[in-house]
PDB file of C-alpha atoms in Angstrom:
ATOM      1  CA  UNK A   1     107.196 -53.034 -42.003  1.00 96.00           C
ATOM      2  CA  UNK A   2     105.329 -50.872 -39.419  1.00 96.00           C
ATOM      3  CA  UNK A   3     105.066 -47.216 -38.973  1.00 96.00           C
ATOM      4  CA  UNK A   4     103.611 -44.945 -36.263  1.00 95.00           C
ATOM      5  CA  UNK A   5     103.552 -41.268 -35.316  1.00 94.00           C
ATOM      6  CA  UNK A   6     104.946 -42.121 -31.874  1.00 94.00           C
ATOM      7  CA  UNK A   7     108.626 -42.526 -31.593  1.00 97.00           C
ATOM      8  CA  UNK A   8     108.293 -44.339 -28.266  1.00 96.00           C
ATOM      9  CA  UNK A   9     106.144 -47.043 -29.823  1.00 95.00           C
ATOM     10  CA  UNK A  10     108.483 -47.397 -32.763  1.00 97.00           C
ATOM     11  CA  UNK A  11     111.411 -47.783 -30.324  1.00 98.00           C
ATOM     12  CA  UNK A  12     109.525 -50.660 -28.686  1.00 97.00           C
ATOM     13  CA  UNK A  13     109.180 -52.338 -32.046  1.00 97.00           C
ATOM     14  CA  UNK A  14     112.939 -51.958 -32.571  1.00 97.00           C
ATOM     15  CA  UNK A  15     113.600 -53.533 -29.177  1.00 98.00           C
ATOM     16  CA  UNK A  16     111.531 -56.559 -30.255  1.00 98.00           C
ATOM     17  CA  UNK A  17     113.550 -56.670 -33.557  1.00 98.00           C
ATOM     18  CA  UNK A  18     110.587 -55.553 -35.769  1.00 97.00           C
ATOM     19  CA  UNK A  19     111.049 -53.215 -38.674  1.00 97.00           C
ATOM     20  CA  UNK A  20     109.277 -49.861 -37.957  1.00 98.00           C
ATOM     21  CA  UNK A  21     109.763 -46.139 -38.562  1.00 97.00           C
ATOM     22  CA  UNK A  22     108.194 -42.878 -37.518  1.00 98.00           C
ATOM     23  CA  UNK A  23     105.946 -41.150 -40.026  1.00 96.00           C
ATOM     24  CA  UNK A  24     102.718 -39.338 -40.710  1.00 96.00           C
ATOM     25  CA  UNK A  25      99.757 -41.301 -42.130  1.00 96.00           C
ATOM     26  CA  UNK A  26      99.105 -38.438 -44.558  1.00 97.00           C
ATOM     27  CA  UNK A  27     102.603 -38.772 -46.062  1.00 96.00           C
ATOM     28  CA  UNK A  28     104.182 -42.203 -45.883  1.00 97.00           C
ATOM     29  CA  UNK A  29     107.784 -42.206 -47.200  1.00 96.00           C
ATOM     30  CA  UNK A  30     107.341 -45.344 -49.323  1.00 96.00           C
ATOM     31  CA  UNK A  31     107.136 -45.296 -53.084  1.00 97.00           C
ATOM     32  CA  UNK A  32     103.770 -45.772 -54.718  1.00 98.00           C
ATOM     33  CA  UNK A  33     102.518 -49.279 -55.722  1.00 98.00           C
ATOM     34  CA  UNK A  34     105.140 -51.342 -53.763  1.00 97.00           C
ATOM     35  CA  UNK A  35     102.956 -52.964 -51.028  1.00 98.00           C
ATOM     36  CA  UNK A  36     101.032 -56.162 -51.405  1.00 98.00           C
ATOM     37  CA  UNK A  37      98.845 -55.301 -48.387  1.00 98.00           C
ATOM     38  CA  UNK A  38      98.365 -52.498 -45.877  1.00 98.00           C
ATOM     39  CA  UNK A  39      96.684 -52.458 -42.434  1.00 98.00           C
ATOM     40  CA  UNK A  40      95.401 -49.322 -40.724  1.00 98.00           C
ATOM     41  CA  UNK A  41      94.091 -50.089 -37.239  1.00 96.00           C
ATOM     42  CA  UNK A  42      92.641 -47.359 -34.950  1.00 96.00           C
ATOM     43  CA  UNK A  43      94.369 -44.528 -36.874  1.00 96.00           C
ATOM     44  CA  UNK A  44      91.902 -42.748 -39.158  1.00 98.00           C
ATOM     45  CA  UNK A  45      89.397 -41.942 -36.387  1.00 98.00           C
ATOM     46  CA  UNK A  46      91.978 -39.552 -34.919  1.00 97.00           C
ATOM     47  CA  UNK A  47      91.903 -37.209 -37.902  1.00 97.00           C
ATOM     48  CA  UNK A  48      89.577 -34.256 -37.273  1.00 95.00           C
ATOM     49  CA  UNK A  49      88.110 -33.494 -40.701  1.00 97.00           C
ATOM     50  CA  UNK A  50      86.366 -35.453 -43.427  1.00 97.00           C
ATOM     51  CA  UNK A  51      88.963 -34.087 -45.849  1.00 98.00           C
ATOM     52  CA  UNK A  52      91.974 -35.399 -43.823  1.00 98.00           C
ATOM     53  CA  UNK A  53      90.259 -38.790 -43.237  1.00 98.00           C
ATOM     54  CA  UNK A  54      89.734 -39.163 -47.019  1.00 98.00           C
ATOM     55  CA  UNK A  55      93.316 -38.103 -47.699  1.00 98.00           C
ATOM     56  CA  UNK A  56      94.623 -40.796 -45.283  1.00 98.00           C
ATOM     57  CA  UNK A  57      92.719 -43.491 -47.116  1.00 98.00           C
ATOM     58  CA  UNK A  58      93.921 -42.151 -50.484  1.00 98.00           C
ATOM     59  CA  UNK A  59      97.482 -42.316 -49.128  1.00 98.00           C
ATOM     60  CA  UNK A  60      96.878 -45.925 -48.104  1.00 98.00           C
ATOM     61  CA  UNK A  61      95.737 -46.780 -51.536  1.00 98.00           C
ATOM     62  CA  UNK A  62      98.716 -45.111 -53.143  1.00 98.00           C
ATOM     63  CA  UNK A  63     101.069 -47.541 -51.402  1.00 98.00           C
ATOM     64  CA  UNK A  64      99.209 -50.599 -52.844  1.00 98.00           C
ATOM     65  CA  UNK A  65     100.239 -52.378 -56.057  1.00 98.00           C
ATOM     66  CA  UNK A  66      97.330 -53.120 -58.466  1.00 98.00           C
ATOM     67  CA  UNK A  67      95.384 -55.941 -56.989  1.00 98.00           C
ATOM     68  CA  UNK A  68      96.778 -55.311 -53.515  1.00 98.00           C
ATOM     69  CA  UNK A  69      94.448 -55.110 -50.466  1.00 98.00           C
ATOM     70  CA  UNK A  70      94.060 -52.909 -47.376  1.00 98.00           C
ATOM     71  CA  UNK A  71      92.229 -53.501 -44.095  1.00 98.00           C
ATOM     72  CA  UNK A  72      90.975 -50.480 -42.182  1.00 98.00           C
ATOM     73  CA  UNK A  73      89.498 -50.427 -38.706  1.00 98.00           C
ATOM     74  CA  UNK A  74      87.952 -47.392 -37.016  1.00 98.00           C
ATOM     75  CA  UNK A  75      86.022 -46.892 -33.809  1.00 98.00           C
ATOM     76  CA  UNK A  76      82.165 -47.182 -34.278  1.00 98.00           C
ATOM     77  CA  UNK A  77      79.577 -44.782 -32.938  1.00 97.00           C
ATOM     78  CA  UNK A  78      77.372 -47.888 -32.428  1.00 97.00           C
ATOM     79  CA  UNK A  79      78.869 -49.639 -29.440  1.00 96.00           C
ATOM     80  CA  UNK A  80      75.636 -51.688 -29.195  1.00 96.00           C
ATOM     81  CA  UNK A  81      75.004 -53.345 -32.519  1.00 96.00           C
ATOM     82  CA  UNK A  82      72.279 -55.937 -33.262  1.00 94.00           C
ATOM     83  CA  UNK A  83      71.421 -56.111 -29.580  1.00 94.00           C
ATOM     84  CA  UNK A  84      75.006 -57.001 -28.646  1.00 95.00           C
ATOM     85  CA  UNK A  85      77.285 -54.803 -26.559  1.00 95.00           C
ATOM     86  CA  UNK A  86      80.860 -54.325 -27.748  1.00 96.00           C
ATOM     87  CA  UNK A  87      83.816 -55.612 -25.793  1.00 94.00           C
ATOM     88  CA  UNK A  88      84.529 -51.972 -24.956  1.00 94.00           C
ATOM     89  CA  UNK A  89      81.265 -51.633 -23.052  1.00 94.00           C
ATOM     90  CA  UNK A  90      81.449 -55.094 -21.483  1.00 93.00           C
ATOM     91  CA  UNK A  91      84.838 -54.303 -19.924  1.00 88.00           C
ATOM     92  CA  UNK A  92      83.384 -51.574 -17.777  1.00 74.00           C
ATOM     93  CA  UNK A  93      84.711 -52.077 -14.271  1.00 58.00           C
ATOM     94  CA  UNK A  94      81.584 -51.341 -12.318  1.00 50.00           C
ATOM     95  CA  UNK A  95      81.802 -49.239  -9.177  1.00 41.00           C
ATOM     96  CA  UNK A  96      85.621 -49.103  -9.262  1.00 49.00           C
ATOM     97  CA  UNK A  97      85.416 -47.523 -12.731  1.00 48.00           C
ATOM     98  CA  UNK A  98      82.830 -44.995 -11.592  1.00 46.00           C
ATOM     99  CA  UNK A  99      84.901 -44.043  -8.590  1.00 41.00           C
ATOM    100  CA  UNK A 100      87.922 -43.374 -10.863  1.00 46.00           C
ATOM    101  CA  UNK A 101      85.769 -41.311 -13.263  1.00 41.00           C
ATOM    102  CA  UNK A 102      84.443 -39.228 -10.327  1.00 35.00           C
ATOM    103  CA  UNK A 103      87.984 -38.567  -9.160  1.00 38.00           C
ATOM    104  CA  UNK A 104      89.183 -37.589 -12.572  1.00 38.00           C
ATOM    105  CA  UNK A 105      86.402 -35.068 -12.877  1.00 37.00           C
ATOM    106  CA  UNK A 106      85.080 -36.444 -16.151  1.00 36.00           C
ATOM    107  CA  UNK A 107      81.607 -36.571 -14.636  1.00 35.00           C
ATOM    108  CA  UNK A 108      81.832 -32.788 -14.240  1.00 31.00           C
ATOM    109  CA  UNK A 109      82.406 -32.331 -17.967  1.00 33.00           C
ATOM    110  CA  UNK A 110      85.819 -30.562 -18.135  1.00 30.00           C
ATOM    111  CA  UNK A 111      87.210 -28.383 -20.909  1.00 31.00           C
ATOM    112  CA  UNK A 112      83.958 -26.443 -21.219  1.00 29.00           C
ATOM    113  CA  UNK A 113      81.989 -29.354 -22.527  1.00 29.00           C
ATOM    114  CA  UNK A 114      78.366 -28.502 -23.363  1.00 29.00           C
ATOM    115  CA  UNK A 115      77.234 -32.083 -22.599  1.00 31.00           C
ATOM    116  CA  UNK A 116      75.722 -34.824 -24.785  1.00 30.00           C
ATOM    117  CA  UNK A 117      72.411 -32.993 -25.229  1.00 32.00           C
ATOM    118  CA  UNK A 118      74.063 -30.119 -27.065  1.00 31.00           C
ATOM    119  CA  UNK A 119      75.612 -32.143 -29.900  1.00 34.00           C
ATOM    120  CA  UNK A 120      73.355 -30.839 -32.629  1.00 33.00           C
ATOM    121  CA  UNK A 121      76.283 -29.165 -34.358  1.00 34.00           C
ATOM    122  CA  UNK A 122      78.113 -32.503 -34.505  1.00 36.00           C
ATOM    123  CA  UNK A 123      75.004 -34.126 -35.867  1.00 35.00           C
ATOM    124  CA  UNK A 124      74.575 -31.500 -38.543  1.00 37.00           C
ATOM    125  CA  UNK A 125      78.119 -32.062 -39.676  1.00 38.00           C
ATOM    126  CA  UNK A 126      77.511 -35.824 -39.849  1.00 39.00           C
ATOM    127  CA  UNK A 127      74.318 -35.419 -41.884  1.00 41.00           C
ATOM    128  CA  UNK A 128      76.272 -33.406 -44.467  1.00 45.00           C
ATOM    129  CA  UNK A 129      79.149 -35.877 -44.591  1.00 43.00           C
ATOM    130  CA  UNK A 130      78.690 -37.097 -48.190  1.00 46.00           C
ATOM    131  CA  UNK A 131      78.102 -33.501 -49.404  1.00 54.00           C
ATOM    132  CA  UNK A 132      81.242 -32.386 -47.609  1.00 50.00           C
ATOM    133  CA  UNK A 133      83.302 -34.997 -49.519  1.00 48.00           C
ATOM    134  CA  UNK A 134      82.257 -33.360 -52.777  1.00 47.00           C
ATOM    135  CA  UNK A 135      82.521 -29.782 -51.438  1.00 49.00           C
ATOM    136  CA  UNK A 136      86.143 -28.412 -51.562  1.00 42.00           C
ATOM    137  CA  UNK A 137      85.258 -25.875 -48.902  1.00 39.00           C
ATOM    138  CA  UNK A 138      84.202 -28.504 -46.348  1.00 39.00           C
ATOM    139  CA  UNK A 139      87.178 -27.733 -44.119  1.00 42.00           C
ATOM    140  CA  UNK A 140      86.332 -24.013 -44.121  1.00 41.00           C
ATOM    141  CA  UNK A 141      83.065 -24.043 -42.318  1.00 46.00           C
ATOM    142  CA  UNK A 142      82.795 -21.100 -39.833  1.00 49.00           C
ATOM    143  CA  UNK A 143      82.510 -22.454 -36.312  1.00 48.00           C
ATOM    144  CA  UNK A 144      81.974 -20.209 -33.348  1.00 53.00           C
ATOM    145  CA  UNK A 145      82.816 -21.355 -29.778  1.00 54.00           C
ATOM    146  CA  UNK A 146      82.847 -25.008 -30.846  1.00 73.00           C
ATOM    147  CA  UNK A 147      83.571 -27.185 -27.839  1.00 87.00           C
ATOM    148  CA  UNK A 148      84.053 -30.949 -27.865  1.00 93.00           C
ATOM    149  CA  UNK A 149      82.366 -33.145 -25.321  1.00 95.00           C
ATOM    150  CA  UNK A 150      84.543 -35.286 -23.092  1.00 95.00           C
ATOM    151  CA  UNK A 151      83.717 -38.969 -23.221  1.00 96.00           C
ATOM    152  CA  UNK A 152      83.113 -41.080 -20.058  1.00 94.00           C
ATOM    153  CA  UNK A 153      85.131 -44.241 -20.511  1.00 92.00           C
ATOM    154  CA  UNK A 154      83.296 -47.556 -21.086  1.00 93.00           C
ATOM    155  CA  UNK A 155      80.024 -45.859 -21.993  1.00 95.00           C
ATOM    156  CA  UNK A 156      78.097 -45.372 -25.232  1.00 96.00           C
ATOM    157  CA  UNK A 157      78.949 -42.388 -27.435  1.00 96.00           C
ATOM    158  CA  UNK A 158      76.682 -39.348 -27.572  1.00 94.00           C
ATOM    159  CA  UNK A 159      78.621 -37.472 -30.202  1.00 95.00           C
ATOM    160  CA  UNK A 160      80.653 -38.336 -33.220  1.00 97.00           C
ATOM    161  CA  UNK A 161      83.426 -35.870 -32.440  1.00 97.00           C
ATOM    162  CA  UNK A 162      84.769 -36.002 -28.868  1.00 96.00           C
ATOM    163  CA  UNK A 163      87.719 -36.193 -26.567  1.00 97.00           C
ATOM    164  CA  UNK A 164      88.557 -39.423 -24.756  1.00 96.00           C
ATOM    165  CA  UNK A 165      90.519 -39.261 -21.499  1.00 94.00           C
ATOM    166  CA  UNK A 166      93.777 -41.196 -21.383  1.00 90.00           C
ATOM    167  CA  UNK A 167      95.018 -41.802 -17.825  1.00 85.00           C
ATOM    168  CA  UNK A 168      98.773 -42.145 -17.640  1.00 82.00           C
ATOM    169  CA  UNK A 169      99.387 -44.120 -14.446  1.00 77.00           C
ATOM    170  CA  UNK A 170     102.354 -43.098 -12.504  1.00 65.00           C
ATOM    171  CA  UNK A 171     103.677 -41.096 -15.435  1.00 53.00           C
ATOM    172  CA  UNK A 172     105.586 -37.849 -15.579  1.00 51.00           C
ATOM    173  CA  UNK A 173     104.992 -35.058 -17.971  1.00 48.00           C
ATOM    174  CA  UNK A 174     107.204 -32.514 -19.666  1.00 49.00           C
ATOM    175  CA  UNK A 175     106.969 -28.892 -18.744  1.00 45.00           C
ATOM    176  CA  UNK A 176     105.420 -27.869 -22.119  1.00 47.00           C
ATOM    177  CA  UNK A 177     102.675 -30.509 -21.991  1.00 48.00           C
ATOM    178  CA  UNK A 178      99.251 -29.245 -20.925  1.00 48.00           C
ATOM    179  CA  UNK A 179      97.351 -31.925 -19.105  1.00 53.00           C
ATOM    180  CA  UNK A 180      94.799 -32.247 -16.258  1.00 56.00           C
ATOM    181  CA  UNK A 181      96.104 -33.838 -13.064  1.00 52.00           C
ATOM    182  CA  UNK A 182      94.018 -36.241 -10.985  1.00 53.00           C
ATOM    183  CA  UNK A 183      94.334 -38.152  -7.782  1.00 50.00           C
ATOM    184  CA  UNK A 184      94.224 -41.871  -8.346  1.00 50.00           C
ATOM    185  CA  UNK A 185      92.472 -43.718  -5.476  1.00 51.00           C
ATOM    186  CA  UNK A 186      94.775 -46.059  -3.597  1.00 51.00           C
ATOM    187  CA  UNK A 187      94.929 -48.075  -0.404  1.00 50.00           C
ATOM    188  CA  UNK A 188      96.907 -45.510   1.565  1.00 46.00           C
ATOM    189  CA  UNK A 189      98.167 -41.950   1.159  1.00 49.00           C
ATOM    190  CA  UNK A 190     101.554 -43.280   0.334  1.00 44.00           C
ATOM    191  CA  UNK A 191     100.160 -45.305  -2.562  1.00 42.00           C
ATOM    192  CA  UNK A 192      98.352 -42.409  -4.030  1.00 47.00           C
ATOM    193  CA  UNK A 193     100.031 -40.382  -6.705  1.00 56.00           C
ATOM    194  CA  UNK A 194      99.262 -37.575  -9.095  1.00 70.00           C
ATOM    195  CA  UNK A 195      98.639 -38.877 -12.634  1.00 80.00           C
ATOM    196  CA  UNK A 196      98.236 -36.785 -15.748  1.00 89.00           C
ATOM    197  CA  UNK A 197      95.143 -37.183 -17.935  1.00 90.00           C
ATOM    198  CA  UNK A 198      95.480 -36.510 -21.683  1.00 92.00           C
ATOM    199  CA  UNK A 199      92.428 -35.861 -23.849  1.00 94.00           C
ATOM    200  CA  UNK A 200      92.705 -37.539 -27.296  1.00 95.00           C
ATOM    201  CA  UNK A 201      90.449 -36.461 -30.214  1.00 97.00           C
ATOM    202  CA  UNK A 202      88.275 -39.132 -31.850  1.00 98.00           C
ATOM    203  CA  UNK A 203      85.777 -39.077 -34.688  1.00 98.00           C
ATOM    204  CA  UNK A 204      83.672 -42.171 -34.214  1.00 98.00           C
ATOM    205  CA  UNK A 205      82.160 -43.527 -37.419  1.00 98.00           C
ATOM    206  CA  UNK A 206      78.447 -44.171 -38.007  1.00 98.00           C
ATOM    207  CA  UNK A 207      77.238 -47.266 -39.930  1.00 97.00           C
ATOM    208  CA  UNK A 208      78.142 -46.893 -43.651  1.00 97.00           C
ATOM    209  CA  UNK A 209      80.327 -43.861 -43.190  1.00 98.00           C
ATOM    210  CA  UNK A 210      83.712 -45.516 -43.617  1.00 98.00           C
ATOM    211  CA  UNK A 211      82.461 -47.465 -46.609  1.00 98.00           C
ATOM    212  CA  UNK A 212      81.106 -44.295 -48.191  1.00 98.00           C
ATOM    213  CA  UNK A 213      84.422 -42.502 -47.898  1.00 98.00           C
ATOM    214  CA  UNK A 214      86.234 -45.509 -49.471  1.00 98.00           C
ATOM    215  CA  UNK A 215      83.725 -45.775 -52.357  1.00 98.00           C
ATOM    216  CA  UNK A 216      84.393 -42.135 -53.153  1.00 97.00           C
ATOM    217  CA  UNK A 217      87.911 -43.077 -54.354  1.00 98.00           C
ATOM    218  CA  UNK A 218      88.088 -44.248 -58.019  1.00 97.00           C
ATOM    219  CA  UNK A 219      91.347 -46.188 -57.468  1.00 97.00           C
ATOM    220  CA  UNK A 220      89.926 -48.815 -55.027  1.00 98.00           C
ATOM    221  CA  UNK A 221      86.887 -51.055 -54.703  1.00 98.00           C
ATOM    222  CA  UNK A 222      85.303 -52.209 -51.468  1.00 98.00           C
ATOM    223  CA  UNK A 223      85.607 -55.960 -51.116  1.00 98.00           C
ATOM    224  CA  UNK A 224      83.949 -56.204 -47.691  1.00 98.00           C
ATOM    225  CA  UNK A 225      82.491 -53.947 -45.069  1.00 98.00           C
ATOM    226  CA  UNK A 226      81.607 -55.252 -41.624  1.00 98.00           C
ATOM    227  CA  UNK A 227      81.230 -54.560 -37.913  1.00 98.00           C
ATOM    228  CA  UNK A 228      83.685 -56.086 -35.393  1.00 97.00           C
ATOM    229  CA  UNK A 229      83.474 -55.502 -31.572  1.00 95.00           C
ATOM    230  CA  UNK A 230      82.742 -51.784 -31.668  1.00 97.00           C
ATOM    231  CA  UNK A 231      84.660 -51.058 -34.883  1.00 98.00           C
ATOM    232  CA  UNK A 232      83.585 -50.489 -38.494  1.00 98.00           C
ATOM    233  CA  UNK A 233      85.909 -52.318 -40.878  1.00 98.00           C
ATOM    234  CA  UNK A 234      86.576 -52.241 -44.582  1.00 98.00           C
ATOM    235  CA  UNK A 235      88.643 -54.391 -46.908  1.00 98.00           C
ATOM    236  CA  UNK A 236      89.780 -52.532 -50.084  1.00 98.00           C
ATOM    237  CA  UNK A 237      91.410 -53.705 -53.264  1.00 98.00           C
ATOM    238  CA  UNK A 238      93.533 -51.471 -55.456  1.00 98.00           C
ATOM    239  CA  UNK A 239      92.299 -51.254 -59.029  1.00 98.00           C
TER     240      UNK A 239
END
């Protein structure tokens, strides 16, 4: 049984005759202890605070029966690990990709981005990560004029907390949606069309960070922690 926050993705599952429903990862409408295994792929890195990321893993553990296991994947800060580039970096499309990035304006750092050299505030938050887990007021830190950097696709990360552009090719947007609009390069004027760009929040995990969050929960034990193609991964077992 699958679940996702996006109704459109759940509808696609239904069309393929898979069982899926819409829900929030912080509150899954399934009774406790009834799952043999749970998988969370590319979800937890979208939660914006250490407290919410911990709560998501706790909710995942709640669903497991004693002895049940969970697999978690999150995006890694280290896209080059042990002298090997991740698949994400290797898929960079050369000059064509650069041309698209120039046309989208990401090279000009939209949304008031201070740039990668001004990420000391992000680093300070990361350094205090374990302390934040123990501090109930971790989500109440006063932040003045905090602006997230916008990531350039297929490049290394310069900040743990950032916005990643999502280019919706040939899509249309609703009136209430606030997005940037860019001109996608094409062979002729007729083939060019305006395409919205959404900026999605990510918290990319440093080495050991995901494992440390999992170990802070008394109800699970970490069976395995490893790196896989630009992701940090953990296998948990419910106690």
